[in-house]
Each structure stands twice: as structure tokens, then as C-alpha cells.
């Protein structure tokens, strides 16, 4: 029977590409989303992928959501923590709300999502967890102390959880995308993109969501069984670590 993969933020942008790629690879996919019902229903109609709405910032909601996915599709064997938000601003002007909501949504959500499924993965002797971090969690970014802190925290979380679960057949890895051609990035002013962003990227272009998705499919596969605690950097050569 096909394995079940759960993708948070799985109906738009990079998450949508990941959901579709996992389905094409033979997984039964559950795509979580937080608020955009119209986009989620359109995604479901176009792809046939099951969608599930809950707030990844709430532990109780995540536990209930994982239980619902299990009831509908089966136990979660592949978890992709993709959902995230930004609330940018210079730190000396940042509000407590801007800080807290980004840390809760982008970092605390890893606990909220992993905790309800990790015991089942350990008991079955198989699991794949892939955390979508960011280039800005590696190098930092002006105006994103909250986002950079959360994304750097994801990398520490990945390494620690990988060590704890390796002997149980559960791998935990991270992917750090650079500038990807999502709606948000493509909405930037063209002159800013061409003068300030693209010159930083040795490959001279934005990445495509499908390029991140292919990395996820590999890390979720049996072929990646000897890879855990790793960070895969996918940024066109913009930053090396």
C-alpha cells in the first residue's frame, strides 16, 4: 500500500509543488492549509489531493489534524514541514506580535506537527521528516530577525531529532531554498528583482518550486535511507555553508 505523506502549507507555492510531486511519485498525499479556502478547494479540484485545514501554530489542532489524516488516508509516514509566514521589519521597530507569530508558526509548528506522528513512525520502524528551512536561516537577513531565528532553529531541531530517531528507521533532514519563483517573490518590483536579487545568484535565475519538490521526493524515498541530520542547500550558488 502507498505511503501517506502530509505536507503543511501544501496547497500553494512550494508546498503545492511538493504535494503534486509526492502524488506523482506514488504517495497518498494530505495537503494541510491554514486559511485560504478558495485556493485550497481549487487545488483539490485540480489535483485530486485531499486537503485538511488546521492551524499549525496550535498543538491541539495539529494533533487533531494528524488524527483526521490517519483516519482518512492512513498513518503519516512522510511529514514535510513546509508552511511558514513572514512579518518583516527592522528589529528596533519590530513588535512583540511580529516576533511571536513568526516564531510560533515557523518554529513551534515543528514540535506541534512532529510530536503527534513521531511515536507511530518509531513503532513502525520507518519515517521521513523533511523540514523546509531557508537560506536566511543560514546567513541571516536584514529585516528578518524573527524569520531568520525561526529558520535557523529549524536546522538545530532537524539535527537533534535526527540523532534521537536514527536507530528507529526515522530520518530527519532539512532543505534550505534560496529565492524561488513563488507568487510572493515574483510580486517584487521587477527592477528590484533584476538589480538587487538576481546578481546575487551565480546561476542568474530564480529557482522553481518543482526543483525544491524533487529534493523532497528524494529525501522521502528509500534511496535516501542513509541520509539524516543533513541540510540540502538549494539556492543557485548564492550562499555556501
PDB file of C-alpha atoms in Angstrom:
ATOM      1  CA  UNK A   1       0.000   0.000   0.000  1.00  0.00           C
ATOM      2  CA  UNK A   2       1.228   3.502  -0.861  1.00  0.00           C
ATOM      3  CA  UNK A   3       2.773   5.502   1.944  1.00  0.00           C
ATOM      4  CA  UNK A   4       0.986   8.541   3.329  1.00  0.00           C
ATOM      5  CA  UNK A   5       2.698  11.924   3.061  1.00  0.00           C
ATOM      6  CA  UNK A   6       1.488  15.023   4.891  1.00  0.00           C
ATOM      7  CA  UNK A   7       2.605  18.436   3.631  1.00  0.00           C
ATOM      8  CA  UNK A   8       1.923  21.565   5.686  1.00  0.00           C
ATOM      9  CA  UNK A   9       1.147  24.639   3.634  1.00  0.00           C
ATOM     10  CA  UNK A  10       0.648  22.101   0.895  1.00  0.00           C
ATOM     11  CA  UNK A  11      -1.856  23.858  -1.383  1.00  0.00           C
ATOM     12  CA  UNK A  12       0.120  26.907  -2.551  1.00  0.00           C
ATOM     13  CA  UNK A  13       3.599  27.832  -3.743  1.00  0.00           C
ATOM     14  CA  UNK A  14       6.418  25.458  -2.888  1.00  0.00           C
ATOM     15  CA  UNK A  15       4.036  23.354  -0.813  1.00  0.00           C
ATOM     16  CA  UNK A  16       1.716  22.775  -3.758  1.00  0.00           C
ATOM     17  CA  UNK A  17       4.653  21.676  -5.914  1.00  0.00           C
ATOM     18  CA  UNK A  18       5.749  19.275  -3.160  1.00  0.00           C
ATOM     19  CA  UNK A  19       2.256  17.815  -2.787  1.00  0.00           C
ATOM     20  CA  UNK A  20       1.929  17.234  -6.532  1.00  0.00           C
ATOM     21  CA  UNK A  21       5.401  15.725  -6.842  1.00  0.00           C
ATOM     22  CA  UNK A  22       4.775  13.301  -3.981  1.00  0.00           C
ATOM     23  CA  UNK A  23       1.472  12.243  -5.538  1.00  0.00           C
ATOM     24  CA  UNK A  24       3.221  11.678  -8.872  1.00  0.00           C
ATOM     25  CA  UNK A  25       5.786   9.535  -7.038  1.00  0.00           C
ATOM     26  CA  UNK A  26       3.021   7.284  -5.744  1.00  0.00           C
ATOM     27  CA  UNK A  27       2.273   8.644  -2.274  1.00  0.00           C
ATOM     28  CA  UNK A  28      -1.170   9.218  -0.826  1.00  0.00           C
ATOM     29  CA  UNK A  29      -0.890  12.915  -0.056  1.00  0.00           C
ATOM     30  CA  UNK A  30      -2.609  15.062   2.561  1.00  0.00           C
ATOM     31  CA  UNK A  31      -2.151  18.791   1.980  1.00  0.00           C
ATOM     32  CA  UNK A  32      -2.648  20.958   5.051  1.00  0.00           C
ATOM     33  CA  UNK A  33      -3.580  24.617   4.750  1.00  0.00           C
ATOM     34  CA  UNK A  34      -4.304  27.384   7.203  1.00  0.00           C
ATOM     35  CA  UNK A  35      -6.797  29.863   5.855  1.00  0.00           C
ATOM     36  CA  UNK A  36      -7.278  30.292   2.116  1.00  0.00           C
ATOM     37  CA  UNK A  37     -10.310  28.101   1.478  1.00  0.00           C
ATOM     38  CA  UNK A  38     -10.732  29.225  -2.128  1.00  0.00           C
ATOM     39  CA  UNK A  39      -7.160  28.344  -3.092  1.00  0.00           C
ATOM     40  CA  UNK A  40      -7.362  25.030  -1.247  1.00  0.00           C
ATOM     41  CA  UNK A  41     -10.584  23.979  -2.944  1.00  0.00           C
ATOM     42  CA  UNK A  42      -9.200  24.945  -6.345  1.00  0.00           C
ATOM     43  CA  UNK A  43      -6.049  22.929  -5.630  1.00  0.00           C
ATOM     44  CA  UNK A  44      -8.115  19.914  -4.562  1.00  0.00           C
ATOM     45  CA  UNK A  45     -10.272  20.101  -7.680  1.00  0.00           C
ATOM     46  CA  UNK A  46      -7.273  20.374  -9.984  1.00  0.00           C
ATOM     47  CA  UNK A  47      -5.109  17.674  -8.380  1.00  0.00           C
ATOM     48  CA  UNK A  48      -7.427  15.282  -6.579  1.00  0.00           C
ATOM     49  CA  UNK A  49      -5.228  15.663  -3.487  1.00  0.00           C
ATOM     50  CA  UNK A  50      -7.024  15.620  -0.135  1.00  0.00           C
ATOM     51  CA  UNK A  51      -6.858  18.904   1.764  1.00  0.00           C
ATOM     52  CA  UNK A  52      -7.110  19.430   5.511  1.00  0.00           C
ATOM     53  CA  UNK A  53      -7.500  22.775   7.272  1.00  0.00           C
ATOM     54  CA  UNK A  54      -5.908  23.492  10.641  1.00  0.00           C
ATOM     55  CA  UNK A  55      -3.618  25.978  12.374  1.00  0.00           C
ATOM     56  CA  UNK A  56      -0.072  24.588  12.624  1.00  0.00           C
ATOM     57  CA  UNK A  57       0.606  27.075  15.419  1.00  0.00           C
ATOM     58  CA  UNK A  58      -1.736  25.120  17.711  1.00  0.00           C
ATOM     59  CA  UNK A  59      -0.597  21.799  19.162  1.00  0.00           C
ATOM     60  CA  UNK A  60      -4.158  20.621  19.771  1.00  0.00           C
ATOM     61  CA  UNK A  61      -5.142  21.469  16.188  1.00  0.00           C
ATOM     62  CA  UNK A  62      -2.123  19.594  14.827  1.00  0.00           C
ATOM     63  CA  UNK A  63      -2.865  16.537  16.951  1.00  0.00           C
ATOM     64  CA  UNK A  64      -6.479  16.525  15.773  1.00  0.00           C
ATOM     65  CA  UNK A  65      -5.394  17.119  12.165  1.00  0.00           C
ATOM     66  CA  UNK A  66      -2.908  14.248  12.189  1.00  0.00           C
ATOM     67  CA  UNK A  67      -5.613  12.014  13.661  1.00  0.00           C
ATOM     68  CA  UNK A  68      -8.007  13.021  10.873  1.00  0.00           C
ATOM     69  CA  UNK A  69      -5.403  12.297   8.194  1.00  0.00           C
ATOM     70  CA  UNK A  70      -4.758   8.880   9.731  1.00  0.00           C
ATOM     71  CA  UNK A  71      -8.461   8.084   9.740  1.00  0.00           C
ATOM     72  CA  UNK A  72      -8.929   9.166   6.123  1.00  0.00           C
ATOM     73  CA  UNK A  73      -5.699   8.030   4.468  1.00  0.00           C
ATOM     74  CA  UNK A  74      -3.648   6.037   6.963  1.00  0.00           C
ATOM     75  CA  UNK A  75      -0.776   6.744   9.374  1.00  0.00           C
ATOM     76  CA  UNK A  76       1.586   9.527   8.365  1.00  0.00           C
ATOM     77  CA  UNK A  77       4.905   8.073   7.224  1.00  0.00           C
ATOM     78  CA  UNK A  78       6.297  11.151   5.479  1.00  0.00           C
ATOM     79  CA  UNK A  79       5.941  14.593   7.049  1.00  0.00           C
ATOM     80  CA  UNK A  80       7.000  17.734   5.204  1.00  0.00           C
ATOM     81  CA  UNK A  81       7.028  20.832   7.411  1.00  0.00           C
ATOM     82  CA  UNK A  82       6.731  23.479   4.726  1.00  0.00           C
ATOM     83  CA  UNK A  83       4.262  26.102   5.986  1.00  0.00           C
ATOM     84  CA  UNK A  84       5.670  29.410   7.100  1.00  0.00           C
ATOM     85  CA  UNK A  85       4.997  33.136   7.257  1.00  0.00           C
ATOM     86  CA  UNK A  86       6.918  36.410   7.289  1.00  0.00           C
ATOM     87  CA  UNK A  87       6.323  39.564   9.287  1.00  0.00           C
ATOM     88  CA  UNK A  88       9.311  41.623   8.232  1.00  0.00           C
ATOM     89  CA  UNK A  89      10.669  44.713   9.938  1.00  0.00           C
ATOM     90  CA  UNK A  90      13.876  46.107  11.384  1.00  0.00           C
ATOM     91  CA  UNK A  91      14.405  44.722  14.872  1.00  0.00           C
ATOM     92  CA  UNK A  92      14.473  48.122  16.599  1.00  0.00           C
ATOM     93  CA  UNK A  93      10.941  48.684  15.281  1.00  0.00           C
ATOM     94  CA  UNK A  94       9.645  45.094  15.499  1.00  0.00           C
ATOM     95  CA  UNK A  95       6.647  44.449  17.703  1.00  0.00           C
ATOM     96  CA  UNK A  96       6.290  41.549  20.110  1.00  0.00           C
ATOM     97  CA  UNK A  97       3.407  40.320  17.959  1.00  0.00           C
ATOM     98  CA  UNK A  98       5.582  40.250  14.826  1.00  0.00           C
ATOM     99  CA  UNK A  99       8.206  38.249  16.693  1.00  0.00           C
ATOM    100  CA  UNK A 100       5.859  35.815  18.404  1.00  0.00           C
ATOM    101  CA  UNK A 101       3.670  34.894  15.446  1.00  0.00           C
ATOM    102  CA  UNK A 102       6.655  34.090  13.218  1.00  0.00           C
ATOM    103  CA  UNK A 103       8.410  32.009  15.880  1.00  0.00           C
ATOM    104  CA  UNK A 104       5.184  30.174  16.680  1.00  0.00           C
ATOM    105  CA  UNK A 105       4.180  29.485  13.081  1.00  0.00           C
ATOM    106  CA  UNK A 106       7.622  28.714  11.659  1.00  0.00           C
ATOM    107  CA  UNK A 107       9.401  27.025  14.576  1.00  0.00           C
ATOM    108  CA  UNK A 108       6.950  25.906  17.262  1.00  0.00           C
ATOM    109  CA  UNK A 109       4.949  24.242  14.487  1.00  0.00           C
ATOM    110  CA  UNK A 110       7.728  21.681  14.082  1.00  0.00           C
ATOM    111  CA  UNK A 111       7.030  20.423  17.591  1.00  0.00           C
ATOM    112  CA  UNK A 112       3.289  20.668  17.003  1.00  0.00           C
ATOM    113  CA  UNK A 113       3.462  18.578  13.825  1.00  0.00           C
ATOM    114  CA  UNK A 114       6.218  16.101  14.632  1.00  0.00           C
ATOM    115  CA  UNK A 115       5.071  15.171  18.122  1.00  0.00           C
ATOM    116  CA  UNK A 116       1.731  13.587  17.084  1.00  0.00           C
ATOM    117  CA  UNK A 117       3.361  11.377  14.409  1.00  0.00           C
ATOM    118  CA  UNK A 118       6.835  10.524  15.732  1.00  0.00           C
ATOM    119  CA  UNK A 119       5.783   7.695  18.029  1.00  0.00           C
ATOM    120  CA  UNK A 120       3.951   5.923  15.221  1.00  0.00           C
ATOM    121  CA  UNK A 121       6.971   6.285  12.933  1.00  0.00           C
ATOM    122  CA  UNK A 122       9.229   4.799  15.608  1.00  0.00           C
ATOM    123  CA  UNK A 123       6.859   1.893  16.236  1.00  0.00           C
ATOM    124  CA  UNK A 124       6.625   1.065  12.524  1.00  0.00           C
ATOM    125  CA  UNK A 125      10.385   1.373  12.048  1.00  0.00           C
ATOM    126  CA  UNK A 126      10.079   3.871   9.217  1.00  0.00           C
ATOM    127  CA  UNK A 127       9.602   7.604   8.879  1.00  0.00           C
ATOM    128  CA  UNK A 128      10.713  10.562   6.820  1.00  0.00           C
ATOM    129  CA  UNK A 129      10.596  14.118   8.136  1.00  0.00           C
ATOM    130  CA  UNK A 130      11.667  16.945   5.827  1.00  0.00           C
ATOM    131  CA  UNK A 131      11.797  20.490   7.185  1.00  0.00           C
ATOM    132  CA  UNK A 132      11.748  23.376   4.714  1.00  0.00           C
ATOM    133  CA  UNK A 133      14.063  25.992   6.220  1.00  0.00           C
ATOM    134  CA  UNK A 134      15.593  28.891   4.272  1.00  0.00           C
ATOM    135  CA  UNK A 135      18.815  30.447   3.061  1.00  0.00           C
ATOM    136  CA  UNK A 136      18.058  33.213   5.566  1.00  0.00           C
ATOM    137  CA  UNK A 137      18.234  30.705   8.397  1.00  0.00           C
ATOM    138  CA  UNK A 138      21.807  30.034   7.300  1.00  0.00           C
ATOM    139  CA  UNK A 139      23.115  33.524   6.607  1.00  0.00           C
ATOM    140  CA  UNK A 140      20.594  35.838   8.285  1.00  0.00           C
ATOM    141  CA  UNK A 141      18.721  38.643   6.545  1.00  0.00           C
ATOM    142  CA  UNK A 142      18.267  42.297   7.378  1.00  0.00           C
ATOM    143  CA  UNK A 143      14.695  42.974   8.421  1.00  0.00           C
ATOM    144  CA  UNK A 144      14.073  39.330   9.256  1.00  0.00           C
ATOM    145  CA  UNK A 145      15.492  38.662  12.706  1.00  0.00           C
ATOM    146  CA  UNK A 146      12.289  36.799  13.586  1.00  0.00           C
ATOM    147  CA  UNK A 147      12.223  34.732  10.379  1.00  0.00           C
ATOM    148  CA  UNK A 148      15.979  34.054  10.382  1.00  0.00           C
ATOM    149  CA  UNK A 149      15.875  32.963  14.024  1.00  0.00           C
ATOM    150  CA  UNK A 150      12.980  30.574  13.351  1.00  0.00           C
ATOM    151  CA  UNK A 151      14.577  29.099  10.243  1.00  0.00           C
ATOM    152  CA  UNK A 152      17.943  28.663  11.981  1.00  0.00           C
ATOM    153  CA  UNK A 153      16.086  26.972  14.828  1.00  0.00           C
ATOM    154  CA  UNK A 154      14.623  24.513  12.327  1.00  0.00           C
ATOM    155  CA  UNK A 155      18.138  23.383  11.452  1.00  0.00           C
ATOM    156  CA  UNK A 156      19.050  22.703  15.079  1.00  0.00           C
ATOM    157  CA  UNK A 157      15.750  20.885  15.566  1.00  0.00           C
ATOM    158  CA  UNK A 158      16.481  18.762  12.489  1.00  0.00           C
ATOM    159  CA  UNK A 159      19.918  17.675  13.695  1.00  0.00           C
ATOM    160  CA  UNK A 160      18.768  16.807  17.207  1.00  0.00           C
ATOM    161  CA  UNK A 161      15.659  14.907  16.136  1.00  0.00           C
ATOM    162  CA  UNK A 162      17.698  13.009  13.551  1.00  0.00           C
ATOM    163  CA  UNK A 163      20.061  11.748  16.245  1.00  0.00           C
ATOM    164  CA  UNK A 164      17.217  10.667  18.509  1.00  0.00           C
ATOM    165  CA  UNK A 165      15.396   8.619  15.882  1.00  0.00           C
ATOM    166  CA  UNK A 166      18.037   7.197  13.557  1.00  0.00           C
ATOM    167  CA  UNK A 167      18.045   3.765  15.177  1.00  0.00           C
ATOM    168  CA  UNK A 168      14.278   3.556  14.727  1.00  0.00           C
ATOM    169  CA  UNK A 169      14.454   3.985  10.956  1.00  0.00           C
ATOM    170  CA  UNK A 170      13.266   7.584  11.001  1.00  0.00           C
ATOM    171  CA  UNK A 171      15.306  10.138   9.064  1.00  0.00           C
ATOM    172  CA  UNK A 172      15.054  13.893   9.575  1.00  0.00           C
ATOM    173  CA  UNK A 173      16.504  16.326   7.069  1.00  0.00           C
ATOM    174  CA  UNK A 174      16.185  19.970   6.074  1.00  0.00           C
ATOM    175  CA  UNK A 175      16.113  21.850   2.794  1.00  0.00           C
ATOM    176  CA  UNK A 176      17.171  25.495   2.578  1.00  0.00           C
ATOM    177  CA  UNK A 177      15.731  27.137  -0.540  1.00  0.00           C
ATOM    178  CA  UNK A 178      17.066  30.419  -1.846  1.00  0.00           C
ATOM    179  CA  UNK A 179      14.962  32.740  -3.980  1.00  0.00           C
ATOM    180  CA  UNK A 180      12.206  30.614  -5.536  1.00  0.00           C
ATOM    181  CA  UNK A 181       9.732  31.794  -8.186  1.00  0.00           C
ATOM    182  CA  UNK A 182       6.652  31.779  -5.991  1.00  0.00           C
ATOM    183  CA  UNK A 183       3.843  34.333  -6.197  1.00  0.00           C
ATOM    184  CA  UNK A 184       5.392  36.286  -3.327  1.00  0.00           C
ATOM    185  CA  UNK A 185       8.833  36.563  -4.915  1.00  0.00           C
ATOM    186  CA  UNK A 186       7.510  37.275  -8.412  1.00  0.00           C
ATOM    187  CA  UNK A 187       5.392  40.086  -6.941  1.00  0.00           C
ATOM    188  CA  UNK A 188       8.579  42.019  -6.127  1.00  0.00           C
ATOM    189  CA  UNK A 189       9.173  45.108  -8.314  1.00  0.00           C
ATOM    190  CA  UNK A 190      10.925  43.989 -11.497  1.00  0.00           C
ATOM    191  CA  UNK A 191      13.769  46.464 -11.080  1.00  0.00           C
ATOM    192  CA  UNK A 192      14.436  45.255  -7.525  1.00  0.00           C
ATOM    193  CA  UNK A 193      14.480  41.660  -8.724  1.00  0.00           C
ATOM    194  CA  UNK A 194      16.819  42.359 -11.637  1.00  0.00           C
ATOM    195  CA  UNK A 195      19.170  44.809  -9.906  1.00  0.00           C
ATOM    196  CA  UNK A 196      19.293  43.509  -6.322  1.00  0.00           C
ATOM    197  CA  UNK A 197      18.321  39.837  -6.299  1.00  0.00           C
ATOM    198  CA  UNK A 198      19.439  38.084  -9.476  1.00  0.00           C
ATOM    199  CA  UNK A 199      23.004  39.494  -9.390  1.00  0.00           C
ATOM    200  CA  UNK A 200      23.495  37.680  -6.052  1.00  0.00           C
ATOM    201  CA  UNK A 201      22.692  34.313  -7.638  1.00  0.00           C
ATOM    202  CA  UNK A 202      25.541  32.748  -9.652  1.00  0.00           C
ATOM    203  CA  UNK A 203      23.087  30.719 -11.764  1.00  0.00           C
ATOM    204  CA  UNK A 204      21.425  34.005 -12.682  1.00  0.00           C
ATOM    205  CA  UNK A 205      17.814  32.972 -12.188  1.00  0.00           C
ATOM    206  CA  UNK A 206      15.182  32.209  -9.595  1.00  0.00           C
ATOM    207  CA  UNK A 207      14.658  28.616  -8.559  1.00  0.00           C
ATOM    208  CA  UNK A 208      11.457  26.825  -9.473  1.00  0.00           C
ATOM    209  CA  UNK A 209       9.129  25.300  -6.844  1.00  0.00           C
ATOM    210  CA  UNK A 210       9.429  21.980  -8.654  1.00  0.00           C
ATOM    211  CA  UNK A 211      13.185  21.971  -8.014  1.00  0.00           C
ATOM    212  CA  UNK A 212      12.531  22.021  -4.277  1.00  0.00           C
ATOM    213  CA  UNK A 213       9.823  19.391  -4.684  1.00  0.00           C
ATOM    214  CA  UNK A 214      12.208  16.982  -6.401  1.00  0.00           C
ATOM    215  CA  UNK A 215      14.576  17.284  -3.454  1.00  0.00           C
ATOM    216  CA  UNK A 216      11.739  16.418  -1.071  1.00  0.00           C
ATOM    217  CA  UNK A 217      10.759  13.370  -3.119  1.00  0.00           C
ATOM    218  CA  UNK A 218      14.339  12.107  -2.957  1.00  0.00           C
ATOM    219  CA  UNK A 219      14.716  12.637   0.794  1.00  0.00           C
ATOM    220  CA  UNK A 220      11.386  10.879   1.358  1.00  0.00           C
ATOM    221  CA  UNK A 221      12.426   7.845  -0.668  1.00  0.00           C
ATOM    222  CA  UNK A 222      14.047   4.580   0.356  1.00  0.00           C
ATOM    223  CA  UNK A 223      17.075   5.668  -1.698  1.00  0.00           C
ATOM    224  CA  UNK A 224      17.783   8.376   0.905  1.00  0.00           C
ATOM    225  CA  UNK A 225      17.750   5.987   3.844  1.00  0.00           C
ATOM    226  CA  UNK A 226      21.382   6.705   4.779  1.00  0.00           C
ATOM    227  CA  UNK A 227      20.891  10.475   4.847  1.00  0.00           C
ATOM    228  CA  UNK A 228      19.766  12.034   8.116  1.00  0.00           C
ATOM    229  CA  UNK A 229      20.501  15.220  10.021  1.00  0.00           C
ATOM    230  CA  UNK A 230      21.549  16.862   6.756  1.00  0.00           C
ATOM    231  CA  UNK A 231      20.801  20.244   5.253  1.00  0.00           C
ATOM    232  CA  UNK A 232      20.337  20.372   1.489  1.00  0.00           C
ATOM    233  CA  UNK A 233      21.116  23.845   0.185  1.00  0.00           C
ATOM    234  CA  UNK A 234      19.165  24.766  -2.962  1.00  0.00           C
ATOM    235  CA  UNK A 235      19.917  28.381  -3.792  1.00  0.00           C
ATOM    236  CA  UNK A 236      21.619  28.606  -7.203  1.00  0.00           C
ATOM    237  CA  UNK A 237      25.018  29.119  -5.585  1.00  0.00           C
ATOM    238  CA  UNK A 238      24.008  32.265  -3.683  1.00  0.00           C
ATOM    239  CA  UNK A 239      25.335  31.025  -0.349  1.00  0.00           C
ATOM    240  CA  UNK A 240      27.602  28.140   0.605  1.00  0.00           C
ATOM    241  CA  UNK A 241      27.855  26.557   4.041  1.00  0.00           C
TER     242      UNK A 241
END
